Amino acid sequence: MQPCRQGAWHIGHLEGGHCKAGTKRFQARALGQRSLWLGGGGSVPWVVGIGAVLAQSKVGKIFWGPELDGLVAVLEASLTQRLAIQSPVSSRSEGVFKCPEDQLPLDYAKIYPDPELEAQVLGLSIRCIHSEEGCRWSGTIRHLQAHLGTCSFNVVPCPNRCGAKLSRRDLPPHLQHDCPQRHLQCEFCRADFTGEAFENHQGVCPQESVYCENKCGARMMRRLLSQHMLAECPKRTQPCSYCAKEFLYDTIQNHEYQCPRYPVPCPNQCGAPNIAREDLSGHLKDSCSTALALCPFKEAGCKHRCPKVSLGRHLDENTKLHLGLMCALVARQRQELVELRREVEELAVGSDGVLIWKIADYARKLQEARLRSNYESFSPPFYTHRYGYRLQVSVFLNGNGSGEGSHLSVYIRVLPGQYDNLLEWPFAYRVTFSLLDQSDPSLSKPQHITETFLPDPAWKNFQKPGTGRTSLDESLLGFGYPKFISHEDIKKRNYVRDNAVFIKASVEIPSKIIS
């Protein structure tokens, strides 16, 4: 068998010898890229060289049928007969080769061509080697190579030599979109690029038309974009010359009308230069020499107003006036304090007809009462009911009148109230005094000292009090008990506890009066 060009067939037989690869029926085996070994039964094996096209894994599949069985029989019958008449190949082909099946040496000079057998083999029917991939072609072995030249499933290298190998049907999209060595032309600058270089060129072409990145709406070639954004774009940012904050170029003029650092003139025309807008109020208040200023005694009543430079002379010339105004102000404020104190006392006064009065520091106050004759202590005022009579309780800790020096005396008086003109006079409602026992209720039942009286309408003490009466007025003297409790009895229980006593006064007002 002689070497053959790709796609050519050379079929012959081996003279003499016996190959160990022989089998009892013909089988197709892949023997590299150049030959196919057909081992046959009998004493004379033979070889068919068919290039790369009949390799089992790379060539179409042979249709095995009766016609192939007949071909095998013909080959076996005629092989021995033809050995005698075939002339050996040229001596220049002499050499020893190995059998591709069992690697035993073969003498190439003893292999003879057999054109008739070659024609019969090439006439065998086969399918395309890509039939399992979807190719539906079938034909003789003779036409296989021509078919592979056009088969859309055949794998071919990229003609641009990018190194990719792919089926012929996948080649057009590869050449158009994926091949890094494809040739493309930029539609903007008309320059030619390979595929990989074109991908790098996209997005940076200086001739490409792009919109301004500041979204001002302008469109231009990319090579002009930087200059536009730097000096022409109305949406470019620009710092304020006065406050250094950045603003859009088309809004910076409006900002200057509000910029806190924008210089403005003094409205008083004092001559001060470059006053920042945010500093103007401070300048007018503290620094402007021509600004009008109010007199410092304006709260006292001085209404004078003059430039600051003249204010000192005004103060010097009106010292006496200002002193009088301040004295009047102090008097008004004192009166206001009195009114406020009275209002606070009114708010603190009870209005349910009950007073519980704690007299703290009892021992000291009793001693003081013994040293001072007729020493009287007064409770906070209280109302009998809302919008009712205003009353006050007083005690003589060392006694008064018949109880002086031996008893605690307690009295009640009627004070001028805000609602006296709305009430019935004289005051004629039951009054009860109690000295509260401070013993623990869980240990013993408290035993309060209680006295009750009903005012006599004829008594002067309970007539409507006048607003001009003083505390020494006879009508303001209280009514009560000079011998309410003796000093001896007050010590028997816990009437004095923690150096304090509690006096309770209550007034019984009919519900119809309250309503």
CSV table of N, CA and C in Angstrom, one decimal, residues 149-267:
chain,number,residue,atom,x,y,z
A,149,GLY,N,-17.1,19.1,2.5
A,149,GLY,CA,-16.7,20.4,2.2
A,149,GLY,C,-17.8,21.5,2.3
A,150,THR,N,-19.0,21.0,2.3
A,150,THR,CA,-20.2,21.9,2.4
A,150,THR,C,-21.1,21.6,3.6
A,151,CYS,N,-20.8,20.5,4.3
A,151,CYS,CA,-21.7,20.1,5.4
A,151,CYS,C,-21.8,21.2,6.5
A,152,SER,N,-23.0,21.6,6.8
A,152,SER,CA,-23.1,22.7,7.8
A,152,SER,C,-22.8,22.2,9.2
A,153,PHE,N,-22.7,20.9,9.4
A,153,PHE,CA,-22.3,20.3,10.8
A,153,PHE,C,-20.8,20.0,10.9
A,154,ASN,N,-20.1,20.1,9.8
A,154,ASN,CA,-18.7,19.8,9.9
A,154,ASN,C,-17.9,20.9,10.6
A,155,VAL,N,-17.0,20.5,11.4
A,155,VAL,CA,-16.2,21.5,12.2
A,155,VAL,C,-15.0,22.0,11.4
A,156,VAL,N,-14.9,23.3,11.3
A,156,VAL,CA,-13.9,24.0,10.5
A,156,VAL,C,-13.2,25.1,11.3
A,157,PRO,N,-12.0,25.4,11.0
A,157,PRO,CA,-11.3,26.5,11.8
A,157,PRO,C,-11.8,27.9,11.2
A,158,CYS,N,-11.8,28.9,12.1
A,158,CYS,CA,-12.2,30.2,11.7
A,158,CYS,C,-11.2,30.7,10.6
A,159,PRO,N,-11.7,31.2,9.5
A,159,PRO,CA,-10.8,31.7,8.4
A,159,PRO,C,-10.0,32.9,8.8
A,160,ASN,N,-10.4,33.6,9.9
A,160,ASN,CA,-9.6,34.8,10.4
A,160,ASN,C,-8.5,34.4,11.3
A,161,ARG,N,-8.3,33.0,11.5
A,161,ARG,CA,-7.2,32.5,12.3
A,161,ARG,C,-7.2,33.0,13.7
A,162,CYS,N,-8.4,33.1,14.3
A,162,CYS,CA,-8.5,33.5,15.7
A,162,CYS,C,-8.3,32.3,16.6
A,163,GLY,N,-8.2,31.1,16.0
A,163,GLY,CA,-8.0,29.9,16.9
A,163,GLY,C,-9.2,29.1,17.2
A,164,ALA,N,-10.4,29.7,16.9
A,164,ALA,CA,-11.6,29.0,17.2
A,164,ALA,C,-12.0,27.9,16.1
A,165,LYS,N,-12.5,26.8,16.6
A,165,LYS,CA,-13.0,25.8,15.7
A,165,LYS,C,-14.5,25.5,16.0
A,166,LEU,N,-15.3,25.6,15.0
A,166,LEU,CA,-16.8,25.4,15.2
A,166,LEU,C,-17.4,24.9,13.9
A,167,SER,N,-18.7,24.5,14.1
A,167,SER,CA,-19.4,23.9,12.9
A,167,SER,C,-19.6,25.0,11.9
A,168,ARG,N,-19.7,24.6,10.6
A,168,ARG,CA,-19.9,25.5,9.5
A,168,ARG,C,-21.1,26.4,9.7
A,169,ARG,N,-22.2,25.8,10.2
A,169,ARG,CA,-23.4,26.6,10.4
A,169,ARG,C,-23.3,27.7,11.5
A,170,ASP,N,-22.3,27.5,12.4
A,170,ASP,CA,-22.1,28.5,13.5
A,170,ASP,C,-21.1,29.6,13.1
A,171,LEU,N,-20.5,29.4,11.9
A,171,LEU,CA,-19.4,30.3,11.5
A,171,LEU,C,-19.9,31.7,11.1
A,172,PRO,N,-21.0,31.9,10.4
A,172,PRO,CA,-21.4,33.3,10.1
A,172,PRO,C,-21.6,34.2,11.3
A,173,PRO,N,-22.4,33.7,12.3
A,173,PRO,CA,-22.6,34.6,13.5
A,173,PRO,C,-21.2,34.8,14.2
A,174,HIS,N,-20.4,33.8,14.2
A,174,HIS,CA,-19.1,34.0,14.8
A,174,HIS,C,-18.3,35.1,14.1
A,175,LEU,N,-18.3,35.0,12.8
A,175,LEU,CA,-17.5,36.0,12.0
A,175,LEU,C,-18.1,37.4,12.2
A,176,GLN,N,-19.4,37.5,12.4
A,176,GLN,CA,-20.1,38.8,12.5
A,176,GLN,C,-20.0,39.4,13.9
A,177,HIS,N,-20.1,38.6,14.9
A,177,HIS,CA,-20.2,39.1,16.2
A,177,HIS,C,-19.1,38.7,17.2
A,178,ASP,N,-18.6,37.5,17.1
A,178,ASP,CA,-17.7,37.0,18.2
A,178,ASP,C,-16.2,37.0,17.9
A,179,CYS,N,-15.9,36.8,16.6
A,179,CYS,CA,-14.5,36.6,16.3
A,179,CYS,C,-13.7,37.9,16.7
A,180,PRO,N,-12.7,37.7,17.5
A,180,PRO,CA,-11.8,38.8,17.9
A,180,PRO,C,-11.0,39.4,16.7
A,181,GLN,N,-10.9,38.6,15.6
A,181,GLN,CA,-10.1,39.0,14.5
A,181,GLN,C,-11.0,39.5,13.3
A,182,ARG,N,-12.3,39.6,13.6
A,182,ARG,CA,-13.2,40.1,12.5
A,182,ARG,C,-12.9,41.5,12.2
A,183,HIS,N,-13.2,42.0,11.0
A,183,HIS,CA,-12.9,43.3,10.5
A,183,HIS,C,-14.1,44.2,10.5
A,184,LEU,N,-14.1,45.3,11.3
A,184,LEU,CA,-15.2,46.2,11.5
A,184,LEU,C,-14.8,47.6,11.2
A,185,GLN,N,-15.7,48.4,10.9
A,185,GLN,CA,-15.5,49.8,10.6
A,185,GLN,C,-16.4,50.7,11.5
A,186,CYS,N,-15.8,51.6,12.3
A,186,CYS,CA,-16.6,52.5,13.1
A,186,CYS,C,-17.5,53.4,12.3
A,187,GLU,N,-18.7,53.5,12.6
A,187,GLU,CA,-19.7,54.2,11.8
A,187,GLU,C,-19.5,55.7,12.0
A,188,PHE,N,-18.7,56.1,13.0
A,188,PHE,CA,-18.6,57.6,13.3
A,188,PHE,C,-17.3,58.1,12.7
A,189,CYS,N,-16.2,57.4,13.0
A,189,CYS,CA,-14.9,58.0,12.5
A,189,CYS,C,-14.4,57.2,11.3
A,190,ARG,N,-15.1,56.1,10.9
A,190,ARG,CA,-14.8,55.4,9.6
A,190,ARG,C,-13.4,54.7,9.7
A,191,ALA,N,-12.9,54.5,10.9
A,191,ALA,CA,-11.6,53.8,11.0
A,191,ALA,C,-11.9,52.3,11.1
A,192,ASP,N,-10.9,51.5,10.6
A,192,ASP,CA,-11.1,50.0,10.6
A,192,ASP,C,-10.4,49.4,11.8
A,193,PHE,N,-11.1,48.4,12.3
A,193,PHE,CA,-10.6,47.7,13.6
A,193,PHE,C,-10.9,46.2,13.4
A,194,THR,N,-10.1,45.5,14.2
A,194,THR,CA,-10.4,44.1,14.4
A,194,THR,C,-11.5,44.1,15.5
A,195,GLY,N,-12.1,42.9,15.7
A,195,GLY,CA,-13.2,42.8,16.6
A,195,GLY,C,-12.9,43.2,18.0
A,196,GLU,N,-11.7,42.7,18.5
A,196,GLU,CA,-11.3,43.1,19.9
A,196,GLU,C,-11.0,44.5,20.0
A,197,ALA,N,-10.3,45.1,19.1
A,197,ALA,CA,-10.0,46.5,19.1
A,197,ALA,C,-11.2,47.4,18.9
A,198,PHE,N,-12.2,46.9,18.2
A,198,PHE,CA,-13.5,47.6,18.0
A,198,PHE,C,-14.2,47.7,19.3
A,199,GLU,N,-14.3,46.6,20.0
A,199,GLU,CA,-15.0,46.7,21.3
A,199,GLU,C,-14.3,47.7,22.3
A,200,ASN,N,-13.0,47.8,22.2
A,200,ASN,CA,-12.3,48.8,23.1
A,200,ASN,C,-12.6,50.2,22.6
A,201,HIS,N,-12.8,50.3,21.3
A,201,HIS,CA,-13.0,51.7,20.7
A,201,HIS,C,-14.4,52.2,20.9
A,202,GLN,N,-15.4,51.2,21.1
A,202,GLN,CA,-16.8,51.7,21.3
A,202,GLN,C,-16.8,52.4,22.7
A,203,GLY,N,-17.6,53.5,22.7
A,203,GLY,CA,-17.7,54.3,23.9
A,203,GLY,C,-16.6,55.3,24.1
A,204,VAL,N,-15.6,55.3,23.3
A,204,VAL,CA,-14.5,56.3,23.4
A,204,VAL,C,-14.3,57.0,22.1
A,205,CYS,N,-15.0,56.7,21.0
A,205,CYS,CA,-14.7,57.3,19.7
A,205,CYS,C,-15.0,58.8,19.8
A,206,PRO,N,-13.9,59.6,19.4
A,206,PRO,CA,-14.1,61.0,19.6
A,206,PRO,C,-15.1,61.6,18.6
A,207,GLN,N,-15.5,60.9,17.6
A,207,GLN,CA,-16.4,61.5,16.6
A,207,GLN,C,-17.9,61.1,16.9
A,208,GLU,N,-18.1,60.2,17.9
A,208,GLU,CA,-19.4,59.7,18.2
A,208,GLU,C,-20.2,60.9,18.8
A,209,SER,N,-21.5,61.0,18.4
A,209,SER,CA,-22.4,62.0,18.9
A,209,SER,C,-23.0,61.6,20.2
A,210,VAL,N,-22.8,62.4,21.3
A,210,VAL,CA,-23.3,62.0,22.6
A,210,VAL,C,-24.0,63.2,23.2
A,211,TYR,N,-24.8,62.9,24.2
A,211,TYR,CA,-25.5,64.0,25.0
A,211,TYR,C,-24.7,64.4,26.1
A,212,CYS,N,-24.9,65.7,26.5
A,212,CYS,CA,-24.1,66.2,27.7
A,212,CYS,C,-24.4,65.5,28.9
A,213,GLU,N,-23.4,65.1,29.7
A,213,GLU,CA,-23.6,64.4,30.9
A,213,GLU,C,-24.3,65.1,32.0
A,214,ASN,N,-24.4,66.5,31.9
A,214,ASN,CA,-25.1,67.3,32.9
A,214,ASN,C,-26.6,67.4,32.6
A,215,LYS,N,-27.0,66.7,31.5
A,215,LYS,CA,-28.4,66.6,31.1
A,215,LYS,C,-29.0,68.0,30.8
A,216,CYS,N,-28.2,68.8,30.1
A,216,CYS,CA,-28.7,70.1,29.7
A,216,CYS,C,-29.4,70.0,28.3
A,217,GLY,N,-29.3,68.8,27.7
A,217,GLY,CA,-30.0,68.6,26.4
A,217,GLY,C,-29.2,68.7,25.2
A,218,ALA,N,-28.0,69.3,25.3
A,218,ALA,CA,-27.1,69.5,24.2
A,218,ALA,C,-26.5,68.2,23.7
A,219,ARG,N,-26.3,68.1,22.4
A,219,ARG,CA,-25.7,66.9,21.8
A,219,ARG,C,-24.5,67.3,20.9
A,220,MET,N,-23.4,66.6,21.0
A,220,MET,CA,-22.2,67.0,20.3
A,220,MET,C,-21.3,65.8,20.1
A,221,MET,N,-20.2,66.0,19.3
A,221,MET,CA,-19.2,64.9,19.2
A,221,MET,C,-18.4,64.8,20.6
A,222,ARG,N,-18.0,63.6,20.9
A,222,ARG,CA,-17.4,63.3,22.2
A,222,ARG,C,-16.1,64.2,22.4
A,223,ARG,N,-15.4,64.5,21.3
A,223,ARG,CA,-14.2,65.3,21.5
A,223,ARG,C,-14.5,66.7,21.9
A,224,LEU,N,-15.7,67.2,21.7
A,224,LEU,CA,-16.1,68.6,22.2
A,224,LEU,C,-16.8,68.6,23.5
A,225,LEU,N,-17.0,67.4,24.1
A,225,LEU,CA,-17.8,67.3,25.3
A,225,LEU,C,-17.1,68.0,26.5
A,226,SER,N,-15.8,67.7,26.7
A,226,SER,CA,-15.1,68.2,27.9
A,226,SER,C,-15.1,69.8,27.9
A,227,GLN,N,-14.9,70.4,26.7
A,227,GLN,CA,-14.9,71.8,26.7
A,227,GLN,C,-16.3,72.4,26.9
A,228,HIS,N,-17.3,71.7,26.4
A,228,HIS,CA,-18.7,72.2,26.6
A,228,HIS,C,-19.0,72.1,28.1
A,229,MET,N,-18.7,71.0,28.8
A,229,MET,CA,-19.0,70.9,30.2
A,229,MET,C,-18.2,71.8,31.1
A,230,LEU,N,-17.1,72.2,30.6
A,230,LEU,CA,-16.2,73.1,31.4
A,230,LEU,C,-16.6,74.6,31.3
A,231,ALA,N,-17.0,75.0,30.0
A,231,ALA,CA,-17.2,76.5,29.8
A,231,ALA,C,-18.5,76.9,29.2
A,232,GLU,N,-19.3,75.9,28.7
A,232,GLU,CA,-20.5,76.3,27.9
A,232,GLU,C,-21.8,75.8,28.5
A,233,CYS,N,-21.7,74.6,29.2
A,233,CYS,CA,-23.0,74.0,29.7
A,233,CYS,C,-23.7,74.8,30.7
A,234,PRO,N,-25.0,75.1,30.5
A,234,PRO,CA,-25.7,75.9,31.6
A,234,PRO,C,-26.0,75.1,32.8
A,235,LYS,N,-25.8,73.8,32.8
A,235,LYS,CA,-26.0,73.0,34.0
A,235,LYS,C,-24.7,72.7,34.7
A,236,ARG,N,-23.6,73.3,34.3
A,236,ARG,CA,-22.3,73.0,35.0
A,236,ARG,C,-22.3,73.7,36.3
A,237,THR,N,-21.6,73.1,37.3
A,237,THR,CA,-21.5,73.7,38.6
A,237,THR,C,-20.4,74.7,38.7
A,238,GLN,N,-20.7,75.7,39.5
A,238,GLN,CA,-19.8,76.9,39.6
A,238,GLN,C,-19.8,77.4,41.0
A,239,PRO,N,-18.7,77.6,41.7
A,239,PRO,CA,-18.7,78.1,43.1
A,239,PRO,C,-19.1,79.6,43.1
A,240,CYS,N,-19.9,79.9,44.2
A,240,CYS,CA,-20.2,81.3,44.4
A,240,CYS,C,-19.0,82.1,44.8
A,241,SER,N,-18.8,83.2,44.3
A,241,SER,CA,-17.7,84.1,44.6
A,241,SER,C,-17.6,84.6,46.0
A,242,TYR,N,-18.7,84.5,46.7
A,242,TYR,CA,-18.8,85.1,48.1
A,242,TYR,C,-18.9,84.1,49.2
A,243,CYS,N,-19.7,83.0,49.0
A,243,CYS,CA,-19.8,82.0,50.1
A,243,CYS,C,-19.1,80.7,49.7
A,244,ALA,N,-18.6,80.5,48.5
A,244,ALA,CA,-17.8,79.4,48.0
A,244,ALA,C,-18.6,78.1,47.9
A,245,LYS,N,-19.9,78.2,48.1
A,245,LYS,CA,-20.8,77.0,47.8
A,245,LYS,C,-21.0,76.9,46.3
A,246,GLU,N,-21.2,75.6,45.8
A,246,GLU,CA,-21.3,75.3,44.4
A,246,GLU,C,-22.8,75.3,44.0
A,247,PHE,N,-23.1,75.9,42.9
A,247,PHE,CA,-24.4,76.0,42.3
A,247,PHE,C,-24.4,75.7,40.8
A,248,LEU,N,-25.5,75.4,40.3
A,248,LEU,CA,-25.6,75.3,38.8
A,248,LEU,C,-25.5,76.7,38.2
A,249,TYR,N,-24.8,76.7,37.0
A,249,TYR,CA,-24.5,78.0,36.4
A,249,TYR,C,-25.8,78.8,36.2
A,250,ASP,N,-26.9,78.2,35.8
A,250,ASP,CA,-28.1,78.9,35.4
A,250,ASP,C,-28.9,79.3,36.7
A,251,THR,N,-28.4,79.0,37.9
A,251,THR,CA,-29.1,79.4,39.1
A,251,THR,C,-28.3,80.3,40.0
A,252,ILE,N,-27.0,80.5,39.6
A,252,ILE,CA,-26.1,81.2,40.6
A,252,ILE,C,-26.5,82.7,40.7
A,253,GLN,N,-27.1,83.2,39.6
A,253,GLN,CA,-27.5,84.6,39.7
A,253,GLN,C,-28.6,84.8,40.7
A,254,ASN,N,-29.6,83.9,40.7
A,254,ASN,CA,-30.6,83.9,41.7
A,254,ASN,C,-30.1,83.7,43.1
A,255,HIS,N,-29.1,82.9,43.2
A,255,HIS,CA,-28.5,82.7,44.5
A,255,HIS,C,-27.9,84.0,45.1
A,256,GLU,N,-27.3,84.8,44.2
A,256,GLU,CA,-26.7,86.1,44.7
A,256,GLU,C,-27.6,87.0,45.4
A,257,TYR,N,-28.9,86.9,45.0
A,257,TYR,CA,-29.9,87.8,45.6
A,257,TYR,C,-30.2,87.3,47.1
A,258,GLN,N,-29.8,86.1,47.4
A,258,GLN,CA,-30.0,85.6,48.8
A,258,GLN,C,-28.7,85.2,49.5
A,259,CYS,N,-27.6,85.2,48.8
A,259,CYS,CA,-26.3,84.8,49.4
A,259,CYS,C,-26.0,85.5,50.7
A,260,PRO,N,-25.8,84.8,51.8
A,260,PRO,CA,-25.6,85.5,53.1
A,260,PRO,C,-24.3,86.3,53.1
A,261,ARG,N,-23.3,86.0,52.2
A,261,ARG,CA,-22.1,86.7,52.2
A,261,ARG,C,-22.0,87.7,51.1
A,262,TYR,N,-23.0,87.9,50.4
A,262,TYR,CA,-23.0,88.9,49.3
A,262,TYR,C,-22.9,90.3,50.0
A,263,PRO,N,-22.0,91.2,49.5
A,263,PRO,CA,-21.8,92.5,50.1
A,263,PRO,C,-22.9,93.5,49.7
A,264,VAL,N,-23.5,94.1,50.8
A,264,VAL,CA,-24.5,95.1,50.6
A,264,VAL,C,-24.1,96.4,51.3
A,265,PRO,N,-24.7,97.5,50.8
A,265,PRO,CA,-24.3,98.8,51.5
A,265,PRO,C,-25.2,99.0,52.7
A,266,CYS,N,-24.7,99.8,53.6
A,266,CYS,CA,-25.4,100.2,54.8
A,266,CYS,C,-26.6,101.1,54.4
A,267,PRO,N,-27.8,100.8,54.8
A,267,PRO,CA,-29.0,101.6,54.4
A,267,PRO,C,-28.9,103.0,55.1
